[in-house]
């Protein structure tokens, strides 16, 4: 394997930013081109324009970012996600980035502990730190100019990661068999170890370490009281506020309504029924009966009960 982990025939992308010295960038491109061969493509992309470069997913075998001598490239979450997208499954990314040994006020500078985490969250695997060294005077000056960081606790970390051997969003059918294999008797066989877990033997009942629950302890004093028979009686139709008996009534409302109907006094339409037949209309139920006092209760036969 050649320098930077590049071998002949691979497609390589080199990512740079405004801090990258132009001559150093040209030298790196020539060096990588010589490693992969003249017939293979080496793409050079600015970190700020990477998402607009319109590269198809899984385009590169190797991506080198921030490795131009003198560069101080910062890799945002969006940049790392784009790197993971255009990297081929199983492809490798090698990057260098200045980090702080402690958390500071400059949010653009990651700590040495957060950089590997950022690569992992972008979807890369087998992330590992390869090298950590102090900044050269030129690199320290570049950090102050481009990132506005004035601290003296910076280091340059070289780190690598790989893309998993599958594409993001890919799917594969799982070959699962849930069919139970029949035993000698033709019935599905049961794993003896599984059956043992659900078997309670006599020895288990005598085991001092087994805590069995007494079912009587689940009942309290209220549960043991005999209920009052009146509380078990269903409410009658009248108690439920019904004026008519329900179908198949068993509470006696049907009989009560029939009795009231038989003993009810028909209402007079003219008000003269008590005076006798001379004052009664043709449909009066009292026809043929002697006169009676107003308010006196008169019992009529059932065939005589109809509206006056």
mmCIF file of C-alpha atoms in Angstrom:
data_model
loop_
_atom_site.group_PDB
_atom_site.id
_atom_site.type_symbol
_atom_site.label_atom_id
_atom_site.label_comp_id
_atom_site.label_asym_id
_atom_site.label_seq_id
_atom_site.Cartn_x
_atom_site.Cartn_y
_atom_site.Cartn_z
ATOM 1 C CA UNK A 1 0.000 0.000 0.000
ATOM 2 C CA UNK A 2 1.356 3.392 -0.995
ATOM 3 C CA UNK A 3 1.614 6.568 1.023
ATOM 4 C CA UNK A 4 -1.711 7.849 2.485
ATOM 5 C CA UNK A 5 -3.118 4.357 1.957
ATOM 6 C CA UNK A 6 -3.573 4.918 -1.777
ATOM 7 C CA UNK A 7 -3.014 2.105 -4.271
ATOM 8 C CA UNK A 8 -3.012 2.035 -8.092
ATOM 9 C CA UNK A 9 -6.396 2.082 -9.761
ATOM 10 C CA UNK A 10 -8.256 3.845 -6.961
ATOM 11 C CA UNK A 11 -10.438 6.963 -7.235
ATOM 12 C CA UNK A 12 -9.241 9.599 -4.774
ATOM 13 C CA UNK A 13 -10.644 12.927 -3.590
ATOM 14 C CA UNK A 14 -8.455 15.618 -2.008
ATOM 15 C CA UNK A 15 -10.236 18.242 0.117
ATOM 16 C CA UNK A 16 -8.593 21.590 0.857
ATOM 17 C CA UNK A 17 -9.559 25.032 2.168
ATOM 18 C CA UNK A 18 -8.282 28.610 2.047
ATOM 19 C CA UNK A 19 -5.554 27.796 4.570
ATOM 20 C CA UNK A 20 -3.976 25.249 2.221
ATOM 21 C CA UNK A 21 -0.771 26.557 0.543
ATOM 22 C CA UNK A 22 -1.231 26.460 -3.235
ATOM 23 C CA UNK A 23 2.164 24.954 -4.045
ATOM 24 C CA UNK A 24 1.780 22.289 -1.353
ATOM 25 C CA UNK A 25 -1.658 21.400 -2.766
ATOM 26 C CA UNK A 26 -0.259 21.021 -6.300
ATOM 27 C CA UNK A 27 2.575 18.816 -5.049
ATOM 28 C CA UNK A 28 0.100 16.567 -3.178
ATOM 29 C CA UNK A 29 -2.142 16.204 -6.243
ATOM 30 C CA UNK A 30 0.840 15.240 -8.413
ATOM 31 C CA UNK A 31 1.975 12.745 -5.796
ATOM 32 C CA UNK A 32 -1.446 11.065 -5.519
ATOM 33 C CA UNK A 33 -1.862 11.046 -9.303
ATOM 34 C CA UNK A 34 1.410 9.171 -9.616
ATOM 35 C CA UNK A 35 0.245 6.601 -7.060
ATOM 36 C CA UNK A 36 -3.155 5.822 -8.632
ATOM 37 C CA UNK A 37 -1.937 5.973 -12.222
ATOM 38 C CA UNK A 38 -2.492 8.408 -15.047
ATOM 39 C CA UNK A 39 -5.710 6.713 -16.209
ATOM 40 C CA UNK A 40 -7.459 7.155 -12.846
ATOM 41 C CA UNK A 41 -9.214 10.227 -11.590
ATOM 42 C CA UNK A 42 -8.074 12.464 -8.724
ATOM 43 C CA UNK A 43 -10.698 15.011 -7.692
ATOM 44 C CA UNK A 44 -9.749 18.216 -5.857
ATOM 45 C CA UNK A 45 -12.544 19.900 -3.885
ATOM 46 C CA UNK A 46 -12.778 22.939 -1.631
ATOM 47 C CA UNK A 47 -14.296 21.990 1.727
ATOM 48 C CA UNK A 48 -16.827 24.829 1.512
ATOM 49 C CA UNK A 49 -18.024 23.703 -1.940
ATOM 50 C CA UNK A 50 -18.063 19.963 -1.316
ATOM 51 C CA UNK A 51 -21.842 19.629 -0.985
ATOM 52 C CA UNK A 52 -22.316 21.564 -4.255
ATOM 53 C CA UNK A 53 -19.867 19.420 -6.196
ATOM 54 C CA UNK A 54 -22.672 17.043 -7.254
ATOM 55 C CA UNK A 55 -20.606 13.890 -6.800
ATOM 56 C CA UNK A 56 -22.666 10.721 -6.924
ATOM 57 C CA UNK A 57 -22.774 8.597 -3.819
ATOM 58 C CA UNK A 58 -20.095 5.916 -3.489
ATOM 59 C CA UNK A 59 -17.728 7.664 -5.901
ATOM 60 C CA UNK A 60 -14.329 7.435 -4.165
ATOM 61 C CA UNK A 61 -12.165 4.709 -2.710
ATOM 62 C CA UNK A 62 -10.086 7.129 -0.624
ATOM 63 C CA UNK A 63 -10.739 10.676 0.575
ATOM 64 C CA UNK A 64 -7.907 12.812 1.911
ATOM 65 C CA UNK A 65 -8.957 15.937 3.774
ATOM 66 C CA UNK A 66 -6.763 18.495 5.464
ATOM 67 C CA UNK A 67 -3.613 16.550 4.681
ATOM 68 C CA UNK A 68 -2.061 19.332 2.571
ATOM 69 C CA UNK A 69 0.995 20.463 4.574
ATOM 70 C CA UNK A 70 0.162 23.715 6.363
ATOM 71 C CA UNK A 71 -3.645 23.215 6.184
ATOM 72 C CA UNK A 72 -5.943 23.798 9.162
ATOM 73 C CA UNK A 73 -9.187 22.426 7.709
ATOM 74 C CA UNK A 74 -12.164 22.193 10.087
ATOM 75 C CA UNK A 75 -14.671 19.417 9.390
ATOM 76 C CA UNK A 76 -18.267 20.274 10.279
ATOM 77 C CA UNK A 77 -20.956 17.633 10.740
ATOM 78 C CA UNK A 78 -22.294 18.466 7.268
ATOM 79 C CA UNK A 79 -18.866 18.007 5.679
ATOM 80 C CA UNK A 80 -18.327 14.660 7.407
ATOM 81 C CA UNK A 81 -21.781 13.469 6.340
ATOM 82 C CA UNK A 82 -21.036 14.397 2.728
ATOM 83 C CA UNK A 83 -17.676 12.608 2.909
ATOM 84 C CA UNK A 84 -19.464 9.475 4.148
ATOM 85 C CA UNK A 85 -21.998 9.766 1.312
ATOM 86 C CA UNK A 86 -19.521 9.979 -1.571
ATOM 87 C CA UNK A 87 -17.195 7.355 -0.099
ATOM 88 C CA UNK A 88 -17.585 3.836 -1.483
ATOM 89 C CA UNK A 89 -18.650 1.045 0.881
ATOM 90 C CA UNK A 90 -15.458 -0.161 2.526
ATOM 91 C CA UNK A 91 -13.691 3.044 1.426
ATOM 92 C CA UNK A 92 -11.276 4.908 3.657
ATOM 93 C CA UNK A 93 -11.047 8.537 4.766
ATOM 94 C CA UNK A 94 -7.880 10.107 6.135
ATOM 95 C CA UNK A 95 -8.055 13.584 7.591
ATOM 96 C CA UNK A 96 -6.008 15.994 9.651
ATOM 97 C CA UNK A 97 -7.485 18.703 11.830
ATOM 98 C CA UNK A 98 -6.220 21.026 14.572
ATOM 99 C CA UNK A 99 -7.847 20.259 17.934
ATOM 100 C CA UNK A 100 -7.734 21.783 21.398
ATOM 101 C CA UNK A 101 -6.582 19.826 24.400
ATOM 102 C CA UNK A 102 -9.316 21.489 26.470
ATOM 103 C CA UNK A 103 -12.737 22.950 25.708
ATOM 104 C CA UNK A 104 -12.425 26.631 24.941
ATOM 105 C CA UNK A 105 -14.621 29.517 23.892
ATOM 106 C CA UNK A 106 -14.026 28.943 20.165
ATOM 107 C CA UNK A 107 -16.823 26.592 19.072
ATOM 108 C CA UNK A 108 -15.122 25.929 15.704
ATOM 109 C CA UNK A 109 -12.252 24.089 17.355
ATOM 110 C CA UNK A 110 -13.079 20.553 18.479
ATOM 111 C CA UNK A 111 -11.336 18.810 21.328
ATOM 112 C CA UNK A 112 -9.240 15.724 20.658
ATOM 113 C CA UNK A 113 -11.986 13.602 22.254
ATOM 114 C CA UNK A 114 -14.823 15.017 20.150
ATOM 115 C CA UNK A 115 -13.203 14.550 16.740
ATOM 116 C CA UNK A 116 -13.463 10.711 16.692
ATOM 117 C CA UNK A 117 -17.045 11.006 17.941
ATOM 118 C CA UNK A 118 -17.885 13.351 15.062
ATOM 119 C CA UNK A 119 -16.614 10.815 12.522
ATOM 120 C CA UNK A 120 -18.596 8.014 14.144
ATOM 121 C CA UNK A 121 -21.806 10.064 14.147
ATOM 122 C CA UNK A 122 -21.346 10.722 10.431
ATOM 123 C CA UNK A 123 -21.626 6.973 9.761
ATOM 124 C CA UNK A 124 -17.971 5.953 9.646
ATOM 125 C CA UNK A 125 -16.635 2.891 11.437
ATOM 126 C CA UNK A 126 -13.253 1.681 12.689
ATOM 127 C CA UNK A 127 -12.376 5.263 13.594
ATOM 128 C CA UNK A 128 -8.915 5.525 15.105
ATOM 129 C CA UNK A 129 -6.345 8.190 15.802
ATOM 130 C CA UNK A 130 -3.104 7.664 13.894
ATOM 131 C CA UNK A 131 -0.953 10.575 14.983
ATOM 132 C CA UNK A 132 -1.008 13.609 17.233
ATOM 133 C CA UNK A 133 1.649 16.293 17.087
ATOM 134 C CA UNK A 134 2.264 19.940 17.893
ATOM 135 C CA UNK A 135 1.505 22.616 15.316
ATOM 136 C CA UNK A 136 4.343 24.075 13.307
ATOM 137 C CA UNK A 137 4.744 27.872 13.548
ATOM 138 C CA UNK A 138 3.165 28.193 10.092
ATOM 139 C CA UNK A 139 0.154 26.086 11.126
ATOM 140 C CA UNK A 140 -0.276 28.006 14.375
ATOM 141 C CA UNK A 141 -0.267 31.269 12.437
ATOM 142 C CA UNK A 142 -2.839 29.844 10.006
ATOM 143 C CA UNK A 143 -5.150 28.915 12.886
ATOM 144 C CA UNK A 144 -4.959 32.422 14.292
ATOM 145 C CA UNK A 145 -5.667 33.963 10.893
ATOM 146 C CA UNK A 146 -8.436 31.680 9.644
ATOM 147 C CA UNK A 147 -10.071 30.463 12.857
ATOM 148 C CA UNK A 148 -9.374 33.349 15.212
ATOM 149 C CA UNK A 149 -8.029 31.020 17.901
ATOM 150 C CA UNK A 150 -5.449 32.616 20.189
ATOM 151 C CA UNK A 151 -4.756 29.712 22.555
ATOM 152 C CA UNK A 152 -1.542 27.757 22.778
ATOM 153 C CA UNK A 153 -3.063 24.332 23.500
ATOM 154 C CA UNK A 154 -3.574 23.168 19.916
ATOM 155 C CA UNK A 155 -2.429 19.918 18.372
ATOM 156 C CA UNK A 156 -2.716 18.475 14.862
ATOM 157 C CA UNK A 157 -4.503 15.110 14.906
ATOM 158 C CA UNK A 158 -4.396 12.641 12.026
ATOM 159 C CA UNK A 159 -7.351 10.265 12.112
ATOM 160 C CA UNK A 160 -8.904 7.686 9.797
ATOM 161 C CA UNK A 161 -12.229 5.925 9.403
ATOM 162 C CA UNK A 162 -13.958 3.570 7.014
ATOM 163 C CA UNK A 163 -17.385 3.402 5.483
ATOM 164 C CA UNK A 164 -19.305 0.207 6.301
ATOM 165 C CA UNK A 165 -19.429 -2.460 3.593
ATOM 166 C CA UNK A 166 -22.977 -1.465 2.673
ATOM 167 C CA UNK A 167 -24.615 1.638 1.316
ATOM 168 C CA UNK A 168 -26.589 3.961 3.568
ATOM 169 C CA UNK A 169 -30.278 3.065 3.281
ATOM 170 C CA UNK A 170 -29.632 -0.335 1.703
ATOM 171 C CA UNK A 171 -31.693 -3.326 2.739
ATOM 172 C CA UNK A 172 -31.305 -7.075 2.635
ATOM 173 C CA UNK A 173 -33.831 -9.824 3.152
ATOM 174 C CA UNK A 174 -33.231 -11.911 6.240
ATOM 175 C CA UNK A 175 -33.506 -15.644 5.767
ATOM 176 C CA UNK A 176 -35.447 -16.713 8.835
ATOM 177 C CA UNK A 177 -37.235 -20.008 9.289
ATOM 178 C CA UNK A 178 -39.922 -20.225 11.950
ATOM 179 C CA UNK A 179 -41.101 -23.710 10.961
ATOM 180 C CA UNK A 180 -40.968 -26.171 13.845
ATOM 181 C CA UNK A 181 -39.273 -29.465 13.131
ATOM 182 C CA UNK A 182 -41.538 -32.425 13.963
ATOM 183 C CA UNK A 183 -40.353 -34.971 16.464
ATOM 184 C CA UNK A 184 -40.591 -38.789 16.265
ATOM 185 C CA UNK A 185 -44.305 -38.680 17.186
ATOM 186 C CA UNK A 186 -45.094 -36.222 14.411
ATOM 187 C CA UNK A 187 -45.561 -33.354 16.835
ATOM 188 C CA UNK A 188 -43.235 -30.303 16.861
ATOM 189 C CA UNK A 189 -40.162 -31.031 18.949
ATOM 190 C CA UNK A 190 -39.554 -29.006 22.102
ATOM 191 C CA UNK A 191 -36.149 -27.931 23.300
ATOM 192 C CA UNK A 192 -35.567 -29.762 26.612
ATOM 193 C CA UNK A 193 -33.810 -26.731 28.082
ATOM 194 C CA UNK A 194 -36.818 -24.559 27.246
ATOM 195 C CA UNK A 195 -39.280 -27.072 28.658
ATOM 196 C CA UNK A 196 -37.310 -27.276 31.906
ATOM 197 C CA UNK A 197 -37.667 -23.547 32.444
ATOM 198 C CA UNK A 198 -41.463 -23.931 32.527
ATOM 199 C CA UNK A 199 -41.599 -27.125 34.617
ATOM 200 C CA UNK A 200 -42.202 -27.105 38.387
ATOM 201 C CA UNK A 201 -41.242 -30.370 40.033
ATOM 202 C CA UNK A 202 -41.833 -31.704 43.559
ATOM 203 C CA UNK A 203 -38.219 -30.915 44.404
ATOM 204 C CA UNK A 204 -38.811 -27.330 43.420
ATOM 205 C CA UNK A 205 -41.759 -27.139 45.843
ATOM 206 C CA UNK A 206 -39.518 -28.223 48.724
ATOM 207 C CA UNK A 207 -36.756 -25.828 47.806
ATOM 208 C CA UNK A 208 -36.202 -23.437 50.714
ATOM 209 C CA UNK A 209 -35.023 -20.755 48.317
ATOM 210 C CA UNK A 210 -38.300 -20.768 46.376
ATOM 211 C CA UNK A 211 -40.757 -18.171 47.608
ATOM 212 C CA UNK A 212 -44.326 -19.310 46.870
ATOM 213 C CA UNK A 213 -47.196 -16.872 47.226
ATOM 214 C CA UNK A 214 -50.250 -17.870 49.314
ATOM 215 C CA UNK A 215 -53.334 -17.041 47.219
ATOM 216 C CA UNK A 216 -55.348 -16.300 50.401
ATOM 217 C CA UNK A 217 -53.024 -13.402 51.115
ATOM 218 C CA UNK A 218 -54.351 -11.696 47.988
ATOM 219 C CA UNK A 219 -57.760 -11.265 49.723
ATOM 220 C CA UNK A 220 -58.411 -8.633 52.374
ATOM 221 C CA UNK A 221 -61.194 -8.497 55.016
ATOM 222 C CA UNK A 222 -63.582 -6.679 52.667
ATOM 223 C CA UNK A 223 -63.295 -9.448 50.086
ATOM 224 C CA UNK A 224 -64.312 -12.066 52.690
ATOM 225 C CA UNK A 225 -67.541 -10.316 53.781
ATOM 226 C CA UNK A 226 -70.839 -11.859 52.631
ATOM 227 C CA UNK A 227 -72.657 -9.393 50.397
ATOM 228 C CA UNK A 228 -76.074 -7.986 51.340
ATOM 229 C CA UNK A 229 -78.764 -9.730 49.209
ATOM 230 C CA UNK A 230 -80.487 -6.395 48.601
ATOM 231 C CA UNK A 231 -77.330 -5.074 46.961
ATOM 232 C CA UNK A 232 -77.446 -7.955 44.464
ATOM 233 C CA UNK A 233 -81.054 -7.266 43.418
ATOM 234 C CA UNK A 234 -81.439 -5.650 40.069
ATOM 235 C CA UNK A 235 -83.352 -2.352 40.001
ATOM 236 C CA UNK A 236 -86.955 -2.556 38.879
ATOM 237 C CA UNK A 237 -88.255 -0.692 35.854
ATOM 238 C CA UNK A 238 -89.995 1.845 38.106
ATOM 239 C CA UNK A 239 -86.853 2.371 40.212
ATOM 240 C CA UNK A 240 -84.991 3.071 37.021
ATOM 241 C CA UNK A 241 -87.509 5.790 36.172
ATOM 242 C CA UNK A 242 -89.287 3.915 33.413
ATOM 243 C CA UNK A 243 -93.026 4.567 32.809
ATOM 244 C CA UNK A 244 -93.433 1.477 30.651
ATOM 245 C CA UNK A 245 -92.442 -2.074 31.438
ATOM 246 C CA UNK A 246 -89.538 -3.440 29.459
ATOM 247 C CA UNK A 247 -89.782 -6.541 27.324
ATOM 248 C CA UNK A 248 -89.862 -9.749 29.397
ATOM 249 C CA UNK A 249 -90.300 -7.658 32.558
ATOM 250 C CA UNK A 250 -89.874 -9.656 35.772
ATOM 251 C CA UNK A 251 -90.130 -6.874 38.350
ATOM 252 C CA UNK A 252 -93.951 -6.849 38.424
ATOM 253 C CA UNK A 253 -94.490 -3.547 36.626
ATOM 254 C CA UNK A 254 -96.545 -5.248 33.895
ATOM 255 C CA UNK A 255 -99.067 -6.576 36.436
ATOM 256 C CA UNK A 256 -99.132 -3.262 38.269
ATOM 257 C CA UNK A 257 -99.942 -1.348 35.100
ATOM 258 C CA UNK A 258 -102.690 -3.835 34.198
ATOM 259 C CA UNK A 259 -104.290 -3.420 37.608
ATOM 260 C CA UNK A 260 -104.179 0.345 37.351
ATOM 261 C CA UNK A 261 -105.823 0.133 33.946
ATOM 262 C CA UNK A 262 -108.669 -2.005 35.267
ATOM 263 C CA UNK A 263 -109.320 0.181 38.310
ATOM 264 C CA UNK A 264 -108.948 3.499 36.569
ATOM 265 C CA UNK A 265 -111.984 5.820 36.249
ATOM 266 C CA UNK A 266 -112.618 6.828 32.628
ATOM 267 C CA UNK A 267 -112.510 10.558 32.053
ATOM 268 C CA UNK A 268 -115.775 12.143 31.012
ATOM 269 C CA UNK A 269 -115.729 14.099 27.784
ATOM 270 C CA UNK A 270 -118.896 16.075 28.530
ATOM 271 C CA UNK A 271 -118.889 16.178 32.315
ATOM 272 C CA UNK A 272 -122.557 15.067 32.540
ATOM 273 C CA UNK A 273 -122.135 11.308 32.862
ATOM 274 C CA UNK A 274 -123.123 11.226 36.558
ATOM 275 C CA UNK A 275 -126.582 12.766 35.803
ATOM 276 C CA UNK A 276 -127.997 9.700 34.031
ATOM 277 C CA UNK A 277 -128.717 8.412 30.546
ATOM 278 C CA UNK A 278 -130.705 11.506 29.580
ATOM 279 C CA UNK A 279 -127.548 13.592 29.778
ATOM 280 C CA UNK A 280 -125.080 11.056 28.430
ATOM 281 C CA UNK A 281 -123.714 10.957 24.876
ATOM 282 C CA UNK A 282 -124.079 7.935 22.594
ATOM 283 C CA UNK A 283 -120.550 6.628 23.286
ATOM 284 C CA UNK A 284 -120.672 7.101 27.057
ATOM 285 C CA UNK A 285 -119.388 4.029 28.953
ATOM 286 C CA UNK A 286 -121.950 4.692 31.679
ATOM 287 C CA UNK A 287 -124.990 4.163 29.412
ATOM 288 C CA UNK A 288 -127.602 1.982 31.095
ATOM 289 C CA UNK A 289 -126.248 2.666 34.583
ATOM 290 C CA UNK A 290 -128.056 4.670 37.220
ATOM 291 C CA UNK A 291 -126.996 8.197 38.055
ATOM 292 C CA UNK A 292 -124.234 8.616 40.639
ATOM 293 C CA UNK A 293 -122.673 11.335 42.701
ATOM 294 C CA UNK A 294 -119.780 13.364 41.218
ATOM 295 C CA UNK A 295 -116.435 11.783 42.225
ATOM 296 C CA UNK A 296 -118.014 8.472 43.201
ATOM 297 C CA UNK A 297 -115.933 5.513 42.026
ATOM 298 C CA UNK A 298 -117.826 3.346 39.543
ATOM 299 C CA UNK A 299 -116.482 -0.058 38.539
ATOM 300 C CA UNK A 300 -116.924 -0.884 34.863
ATOM 301 C CA UNK A 301 -116.485 -4.161 33.061
ATOM 302 C CA UNK A 302 -113.422 -4.397 30.847
ATOM 303 C CA UNK A 303 -115.502 -4.392 27.640
ATOM 304 C CA UNK A 304 -117.001 -1.052 28.694
ATOM 305 C CA UNK A 305 -113.619 0.745 29.028
ATOM 306 C CA UNK A 306 -113.219 2.969 25.980
ATOM 307 C CA UNK A 307 -112.926 6.696 25.435
ATOM 308 C CA UNK A 308 -116.105 8.648 26.094
#
